[in-house]
Short mmCIF file of C-alpha atoms and ligand atoms in Angstrom, two decimals:
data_model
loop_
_atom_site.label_atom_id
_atom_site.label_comp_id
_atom_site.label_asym_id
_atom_site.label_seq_id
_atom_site.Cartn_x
_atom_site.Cartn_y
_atom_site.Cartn_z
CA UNK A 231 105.26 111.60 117.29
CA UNK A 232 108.67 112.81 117.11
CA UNK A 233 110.27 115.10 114.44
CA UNK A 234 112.75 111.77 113.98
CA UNK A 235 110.20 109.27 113.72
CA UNK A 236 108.06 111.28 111.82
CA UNK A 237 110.74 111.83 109.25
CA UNK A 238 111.83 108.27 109.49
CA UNK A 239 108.28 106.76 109.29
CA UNK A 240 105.86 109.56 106.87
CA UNK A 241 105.36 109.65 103.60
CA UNK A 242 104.79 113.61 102.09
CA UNK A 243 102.14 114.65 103.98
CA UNK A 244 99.99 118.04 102.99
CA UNK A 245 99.88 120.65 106.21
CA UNK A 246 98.35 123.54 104.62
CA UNK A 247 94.81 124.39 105.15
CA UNK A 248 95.01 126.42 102.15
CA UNK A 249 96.37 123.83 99.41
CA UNK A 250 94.09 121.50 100.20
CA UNK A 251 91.17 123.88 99.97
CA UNK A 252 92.36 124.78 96.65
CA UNK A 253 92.15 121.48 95.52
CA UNK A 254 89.29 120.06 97.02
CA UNK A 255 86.84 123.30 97.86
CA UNK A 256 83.47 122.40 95.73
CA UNK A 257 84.41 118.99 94.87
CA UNK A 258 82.59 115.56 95.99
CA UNK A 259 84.88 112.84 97.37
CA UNK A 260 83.41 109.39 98.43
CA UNK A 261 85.49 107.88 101.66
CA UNK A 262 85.21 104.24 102.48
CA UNK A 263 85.95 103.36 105.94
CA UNK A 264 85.14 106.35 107.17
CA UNK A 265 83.52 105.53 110.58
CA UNK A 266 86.94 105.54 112.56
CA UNK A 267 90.56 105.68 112.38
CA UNK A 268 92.18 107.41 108.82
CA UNK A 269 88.81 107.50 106.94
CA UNK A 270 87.11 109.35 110.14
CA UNK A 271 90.18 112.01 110.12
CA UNK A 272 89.87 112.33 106.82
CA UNK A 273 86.43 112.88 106.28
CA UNK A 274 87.03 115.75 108.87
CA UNK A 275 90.03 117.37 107.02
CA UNK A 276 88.52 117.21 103.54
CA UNK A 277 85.33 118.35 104.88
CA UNK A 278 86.83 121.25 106.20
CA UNK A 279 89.03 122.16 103.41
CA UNK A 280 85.29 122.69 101.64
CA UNK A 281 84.45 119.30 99.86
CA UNK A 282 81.28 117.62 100.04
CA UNK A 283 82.31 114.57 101.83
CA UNK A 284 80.21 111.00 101.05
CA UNK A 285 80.83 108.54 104.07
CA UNK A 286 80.50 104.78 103.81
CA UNK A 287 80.61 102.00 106.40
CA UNK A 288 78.72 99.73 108.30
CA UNK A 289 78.43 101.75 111.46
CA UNK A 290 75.42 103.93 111.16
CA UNK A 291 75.09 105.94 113.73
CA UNK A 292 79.01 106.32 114.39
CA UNK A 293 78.52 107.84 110.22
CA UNK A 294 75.35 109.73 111.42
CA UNK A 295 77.05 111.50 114.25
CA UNK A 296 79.90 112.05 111.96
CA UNK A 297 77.32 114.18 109.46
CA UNK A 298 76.29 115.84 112.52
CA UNK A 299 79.74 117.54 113.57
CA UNK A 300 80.81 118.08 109.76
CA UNK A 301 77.13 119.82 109.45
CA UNK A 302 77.09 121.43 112.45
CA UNK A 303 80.71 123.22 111.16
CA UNK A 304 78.94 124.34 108.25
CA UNK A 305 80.31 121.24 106.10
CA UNK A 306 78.64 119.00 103.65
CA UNK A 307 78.29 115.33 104.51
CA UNK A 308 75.95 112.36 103.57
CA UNK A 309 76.50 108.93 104.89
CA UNK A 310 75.65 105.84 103.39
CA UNK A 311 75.71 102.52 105.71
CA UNK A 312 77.05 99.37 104.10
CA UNK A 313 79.22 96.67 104.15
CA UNK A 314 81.72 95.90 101.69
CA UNK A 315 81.56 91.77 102.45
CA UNK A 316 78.73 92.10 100.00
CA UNK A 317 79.84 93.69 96.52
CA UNK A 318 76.02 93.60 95.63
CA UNK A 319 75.21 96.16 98.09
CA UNK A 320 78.30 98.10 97.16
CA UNK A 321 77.03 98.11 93.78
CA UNK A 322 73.61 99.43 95.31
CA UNK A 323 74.73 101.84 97.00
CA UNK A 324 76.37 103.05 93.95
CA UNK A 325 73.43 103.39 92.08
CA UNK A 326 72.01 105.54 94.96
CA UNK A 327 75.09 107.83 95.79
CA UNK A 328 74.53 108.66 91.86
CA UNK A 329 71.42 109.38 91.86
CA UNK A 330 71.63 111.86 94.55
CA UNK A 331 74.88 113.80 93.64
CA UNK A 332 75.48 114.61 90.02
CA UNK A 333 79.59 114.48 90.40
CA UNK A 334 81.66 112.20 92.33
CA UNK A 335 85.13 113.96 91.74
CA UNK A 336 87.34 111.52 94.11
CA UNK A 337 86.82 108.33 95.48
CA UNK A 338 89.06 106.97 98.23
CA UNK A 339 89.23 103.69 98.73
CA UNK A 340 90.10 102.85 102.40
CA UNK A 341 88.05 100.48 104.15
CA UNK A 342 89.94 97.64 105.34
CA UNK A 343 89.91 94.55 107.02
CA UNK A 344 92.87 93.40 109.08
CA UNK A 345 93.58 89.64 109.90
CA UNK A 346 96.59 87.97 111.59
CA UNK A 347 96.48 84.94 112.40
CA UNK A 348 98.75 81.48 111.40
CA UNK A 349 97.86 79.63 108.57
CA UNK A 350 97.39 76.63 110.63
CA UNK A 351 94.97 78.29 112.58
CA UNK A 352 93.15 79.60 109.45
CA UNK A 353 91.49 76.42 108.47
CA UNK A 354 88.00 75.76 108.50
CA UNK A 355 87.59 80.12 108.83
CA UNK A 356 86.78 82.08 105.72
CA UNK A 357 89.41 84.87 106.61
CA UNK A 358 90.75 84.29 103.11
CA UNK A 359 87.12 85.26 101.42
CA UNK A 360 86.06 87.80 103.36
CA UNK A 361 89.51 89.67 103.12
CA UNK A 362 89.25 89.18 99.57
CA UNK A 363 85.81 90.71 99.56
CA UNK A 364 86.54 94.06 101.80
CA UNK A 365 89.77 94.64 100.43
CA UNK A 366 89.70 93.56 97.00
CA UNK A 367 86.43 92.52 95.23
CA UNK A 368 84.08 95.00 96.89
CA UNK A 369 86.31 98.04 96.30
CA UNK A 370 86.79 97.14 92.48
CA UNK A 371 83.18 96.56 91.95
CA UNK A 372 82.81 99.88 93.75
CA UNK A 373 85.46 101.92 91.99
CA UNK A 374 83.58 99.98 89.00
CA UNK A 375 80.40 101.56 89.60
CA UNK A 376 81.71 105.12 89.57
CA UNK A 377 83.62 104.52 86.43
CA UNK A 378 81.39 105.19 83.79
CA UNK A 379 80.38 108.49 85.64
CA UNK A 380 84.12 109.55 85.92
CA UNK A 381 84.44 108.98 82.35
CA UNK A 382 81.24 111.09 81.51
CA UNK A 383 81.94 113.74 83.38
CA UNK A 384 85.57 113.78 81.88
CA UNK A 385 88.01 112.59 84.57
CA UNK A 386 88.31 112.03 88.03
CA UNK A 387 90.65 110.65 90.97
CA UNK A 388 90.55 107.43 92.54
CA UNK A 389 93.08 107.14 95.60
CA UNK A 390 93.39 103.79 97.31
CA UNK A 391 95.11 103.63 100.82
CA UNK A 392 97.42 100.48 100.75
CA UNK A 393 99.90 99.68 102.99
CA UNK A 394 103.69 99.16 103.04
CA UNK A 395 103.13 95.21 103.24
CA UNK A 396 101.93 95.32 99.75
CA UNK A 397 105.04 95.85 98.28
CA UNK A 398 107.38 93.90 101.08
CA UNK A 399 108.19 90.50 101.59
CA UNK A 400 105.12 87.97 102.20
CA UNK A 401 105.11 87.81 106.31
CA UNK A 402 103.80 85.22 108.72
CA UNK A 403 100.72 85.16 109.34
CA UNK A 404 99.59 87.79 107.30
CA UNK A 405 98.77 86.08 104.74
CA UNK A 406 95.02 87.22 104.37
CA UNK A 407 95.67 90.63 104.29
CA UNK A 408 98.99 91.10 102.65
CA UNK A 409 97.65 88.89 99.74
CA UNK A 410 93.98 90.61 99.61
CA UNK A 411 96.08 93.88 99.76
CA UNK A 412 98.55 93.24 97.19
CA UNK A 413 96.29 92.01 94.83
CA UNK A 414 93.94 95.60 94.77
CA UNK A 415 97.31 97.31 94.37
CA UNK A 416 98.31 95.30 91.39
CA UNK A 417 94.56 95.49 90.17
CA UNK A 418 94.78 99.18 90.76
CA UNK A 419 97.98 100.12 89.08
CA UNK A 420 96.92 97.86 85.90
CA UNK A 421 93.54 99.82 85.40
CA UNK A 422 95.61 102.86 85.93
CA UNK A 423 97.52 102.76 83.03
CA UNK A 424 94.33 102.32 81.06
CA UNK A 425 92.66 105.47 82.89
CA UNK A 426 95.45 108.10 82.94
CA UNK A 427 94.83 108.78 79.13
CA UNK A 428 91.04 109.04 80.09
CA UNK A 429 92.11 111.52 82.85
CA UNK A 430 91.13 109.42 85.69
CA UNK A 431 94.01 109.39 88.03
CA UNK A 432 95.06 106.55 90.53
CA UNK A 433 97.09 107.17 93.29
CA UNK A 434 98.03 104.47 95.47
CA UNK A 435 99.46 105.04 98.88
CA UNK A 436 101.47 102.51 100.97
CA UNK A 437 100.67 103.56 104.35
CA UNK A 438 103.35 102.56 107.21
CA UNK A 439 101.85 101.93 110.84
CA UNK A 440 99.15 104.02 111.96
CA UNK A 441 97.46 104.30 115.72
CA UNK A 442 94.11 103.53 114.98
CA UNK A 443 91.86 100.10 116.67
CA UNK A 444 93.14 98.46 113.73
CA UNK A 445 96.45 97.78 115.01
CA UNK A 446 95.11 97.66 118.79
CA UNK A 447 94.51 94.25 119.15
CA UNK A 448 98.10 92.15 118.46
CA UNK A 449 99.97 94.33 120.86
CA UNK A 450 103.17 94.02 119.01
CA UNK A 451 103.09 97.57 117.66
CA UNK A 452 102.53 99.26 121.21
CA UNK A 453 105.87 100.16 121.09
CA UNK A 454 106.58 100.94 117.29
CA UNK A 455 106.20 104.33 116.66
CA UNK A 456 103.35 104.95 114.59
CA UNK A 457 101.34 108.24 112.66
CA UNK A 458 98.26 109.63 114.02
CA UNK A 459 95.40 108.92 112.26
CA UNK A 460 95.45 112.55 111.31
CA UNK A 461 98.92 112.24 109.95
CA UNK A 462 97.35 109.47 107.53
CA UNK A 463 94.68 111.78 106.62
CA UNK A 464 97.36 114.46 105.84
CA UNK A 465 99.08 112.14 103.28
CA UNK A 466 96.00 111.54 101.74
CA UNK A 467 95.25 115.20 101.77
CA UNK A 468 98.99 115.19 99.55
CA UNK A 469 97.00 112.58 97.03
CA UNK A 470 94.59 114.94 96.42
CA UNK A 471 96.42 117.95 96.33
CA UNK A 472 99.28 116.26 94.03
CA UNK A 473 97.76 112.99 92.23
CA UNK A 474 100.82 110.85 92.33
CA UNK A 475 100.85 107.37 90.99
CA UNK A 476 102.60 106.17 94.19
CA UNK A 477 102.83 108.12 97.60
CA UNK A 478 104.83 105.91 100.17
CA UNK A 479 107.72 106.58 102.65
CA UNK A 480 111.19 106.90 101.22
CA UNK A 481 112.58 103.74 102.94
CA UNK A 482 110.01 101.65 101.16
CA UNK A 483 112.16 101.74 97.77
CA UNK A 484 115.21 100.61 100.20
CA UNK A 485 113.14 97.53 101.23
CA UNK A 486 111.96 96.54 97.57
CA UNK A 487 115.74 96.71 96.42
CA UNK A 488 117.08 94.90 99.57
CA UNK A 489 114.36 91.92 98.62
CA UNK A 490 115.59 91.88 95.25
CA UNK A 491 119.07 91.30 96.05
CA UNK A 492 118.48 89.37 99.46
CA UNK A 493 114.97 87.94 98.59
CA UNK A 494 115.81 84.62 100.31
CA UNK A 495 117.45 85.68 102.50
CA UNK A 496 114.97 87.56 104.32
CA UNK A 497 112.26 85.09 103.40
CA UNK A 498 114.71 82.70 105.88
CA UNK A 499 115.14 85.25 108.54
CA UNK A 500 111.36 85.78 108.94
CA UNK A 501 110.79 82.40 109.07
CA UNK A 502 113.51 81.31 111.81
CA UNK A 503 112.11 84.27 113.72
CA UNK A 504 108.26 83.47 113.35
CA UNK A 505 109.67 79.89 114.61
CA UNK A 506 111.36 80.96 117.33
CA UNK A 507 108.35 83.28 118.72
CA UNK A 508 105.99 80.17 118.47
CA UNK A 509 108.63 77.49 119.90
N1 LIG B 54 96.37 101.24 110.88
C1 LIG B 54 97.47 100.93 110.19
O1 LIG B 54 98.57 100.75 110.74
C2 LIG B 54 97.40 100.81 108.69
C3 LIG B 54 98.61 100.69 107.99
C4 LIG B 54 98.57 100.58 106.60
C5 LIG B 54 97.36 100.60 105.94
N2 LIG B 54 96.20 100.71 106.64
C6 LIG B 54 94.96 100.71 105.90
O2 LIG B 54 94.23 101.87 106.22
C7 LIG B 54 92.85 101.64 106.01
C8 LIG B 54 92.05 102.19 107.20
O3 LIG B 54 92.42 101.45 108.35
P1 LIG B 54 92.39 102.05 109.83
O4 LIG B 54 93.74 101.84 110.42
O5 LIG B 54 91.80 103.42 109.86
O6 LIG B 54 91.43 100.99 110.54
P2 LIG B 54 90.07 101.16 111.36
O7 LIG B 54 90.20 102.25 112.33
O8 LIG B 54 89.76 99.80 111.85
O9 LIG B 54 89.03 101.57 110.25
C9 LIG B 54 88.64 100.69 109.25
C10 LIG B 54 87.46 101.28 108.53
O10 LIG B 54 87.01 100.35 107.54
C11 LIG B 54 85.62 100.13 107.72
N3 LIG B 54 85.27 98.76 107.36
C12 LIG B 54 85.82 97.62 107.80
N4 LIG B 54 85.16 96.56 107.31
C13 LIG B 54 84.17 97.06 106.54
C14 LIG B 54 83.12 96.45 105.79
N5 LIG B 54 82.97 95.14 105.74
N6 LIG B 54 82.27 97.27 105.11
C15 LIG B 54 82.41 98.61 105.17
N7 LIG B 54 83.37 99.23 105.87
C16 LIG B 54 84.22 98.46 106.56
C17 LIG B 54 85.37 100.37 109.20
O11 LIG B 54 84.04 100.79 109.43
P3 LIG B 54 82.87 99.91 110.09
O12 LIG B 54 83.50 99.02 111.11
O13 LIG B 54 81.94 100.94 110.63
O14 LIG B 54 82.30 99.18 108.94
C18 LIG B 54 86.31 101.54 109.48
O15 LIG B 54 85.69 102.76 109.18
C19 LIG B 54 92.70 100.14 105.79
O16 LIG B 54 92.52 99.88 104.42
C20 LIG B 54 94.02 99.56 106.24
O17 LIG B 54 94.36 98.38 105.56
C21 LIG B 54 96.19 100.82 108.00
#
């Protein structure tokens, strides 16, 4: 990516090897979604900076051969297959996780499940529940579950990997996800004032585009510029390094102040747009 785009598009990223192994060397950090895209490269990066990394997703053997590398470069990793449409089994998993590592310093919630589609075309699907269930309920019953250990062991950090969309106007057809989204973030930030005193720190990051098979399929971000999945990890390596209530790119205050003033406004632009691409 360009030095232009990458200054127009990142928020603060963490580049140095040697910050993030002083804040993460020895600790355990739990990564959701960490089969592919952001979660993979951050598994990587944290397990190299020295933490014991705890992987969880559905794909098993993409998680075992994950272990492998991290092992084989003389990392700790354990994975731990499941999926997050069922909070049960998050909860179960949970229960296990504990049982087999004493201290779960960080968890990072970013497992997601992307959905665009019209609302129209919606009906009859259960898009709404099941992005409801892997971004919202499953990662609160999750975070949930590690709670009373964080509080135990006297603090902890929890850093969830939103996206800009959560704090920008409601778009066509994303409703799914920009609502499932939102709502965590909201859920997030209220438990986080609750926490902070308890020394359990929340950091939520509003990540902009990022190249990974998530965005693959529409085709309409070929051309946007976009981070590397790396790039991601690096801002989340910042979270760790700096717990910040909210990590996000600078224009992303610009956009919440232009929707307060021009709230309508924009709401009627997107519109006559999303019209005119389906007309
Ligand atoms: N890419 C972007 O432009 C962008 C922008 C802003 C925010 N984000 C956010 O970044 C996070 C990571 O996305 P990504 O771009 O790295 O996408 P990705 O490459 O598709 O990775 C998504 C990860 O979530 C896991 N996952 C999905 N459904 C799951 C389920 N039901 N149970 C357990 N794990 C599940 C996937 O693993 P399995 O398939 O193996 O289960 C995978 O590891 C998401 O929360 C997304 O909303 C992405």
């Amino acid at each position: 990516m360009s030095l232009f785009s990458r200054i127009l598009l990142s928020p603060p990223r963490c580049a140095s090897a040697r910050r993030l192994r002083a804040a993460v060397a020895g600790k355990t950090v739990l990564i959701t979604g960490a089969s592919f895209g952001i979660g993979e490269a951050t598994s990587h990066l944290l397990a190299d900076a020295g933490a014991t990394v705890i992987l969880v997703a559905r794909t098993k053997d993409r998680l075992g051969e994950l272990v492998e590398q991290i092992r084989g470069r003389g990392g700790r990793a354990f994975a731990y297959p499941g999926d997050l449409y069922h909070a049960d089994q998050m909860r179960d998993l949970a229960t296990r996780i504990q049982a087999a590592h004493p201290r779960i310093d960080v968890v990072i919630s970013n497992a997601g499940k992307s959905i665009r589609r019209r609302i129209a075309d919606a009906l009859g699907r259960n898009d709404v529940e099941r992005s409801l269930a892997v971004n919202f309920s499953s990662p609160a019953a999750l975070i949930m579950a590690f709670l009373p250990r964080m509080l135990e062991q006297g603090g902890g950090q929890i850093i969830n990997v939103s996206t800009v969309s959560a704090r920008q106007p409601g778009a066509p057809r994303w409703s799914a996800y920009q609502g499932s989204k939102a709502g965590f973030d909201v859920w997030l930030r209220s438990i986080a004032c609750e926490l902070r005193p308890r020394k359990i720190f929340i950091s939520s990051i509003y990540m902009p585009l990022v190249r990974t098979r998530m965005i693959a399929p529409s085709g309409i971000y070929d051309r946007i510029p976009a981070l590397t999945p790396l790039e991601a990890a690096q801002v989340i390596a910042r979270a760790a390094v700096k717990p910040a209530d909210r990590i996000a790119p600078w224009w992303l205050w610009w956009c919440e102040l232009a929707m307060l003033c021009f709230g309508t406004l924009v709401n009627r632009m997107l519109t006559a747009l999303d019209h005119r691409r389906n007309h």
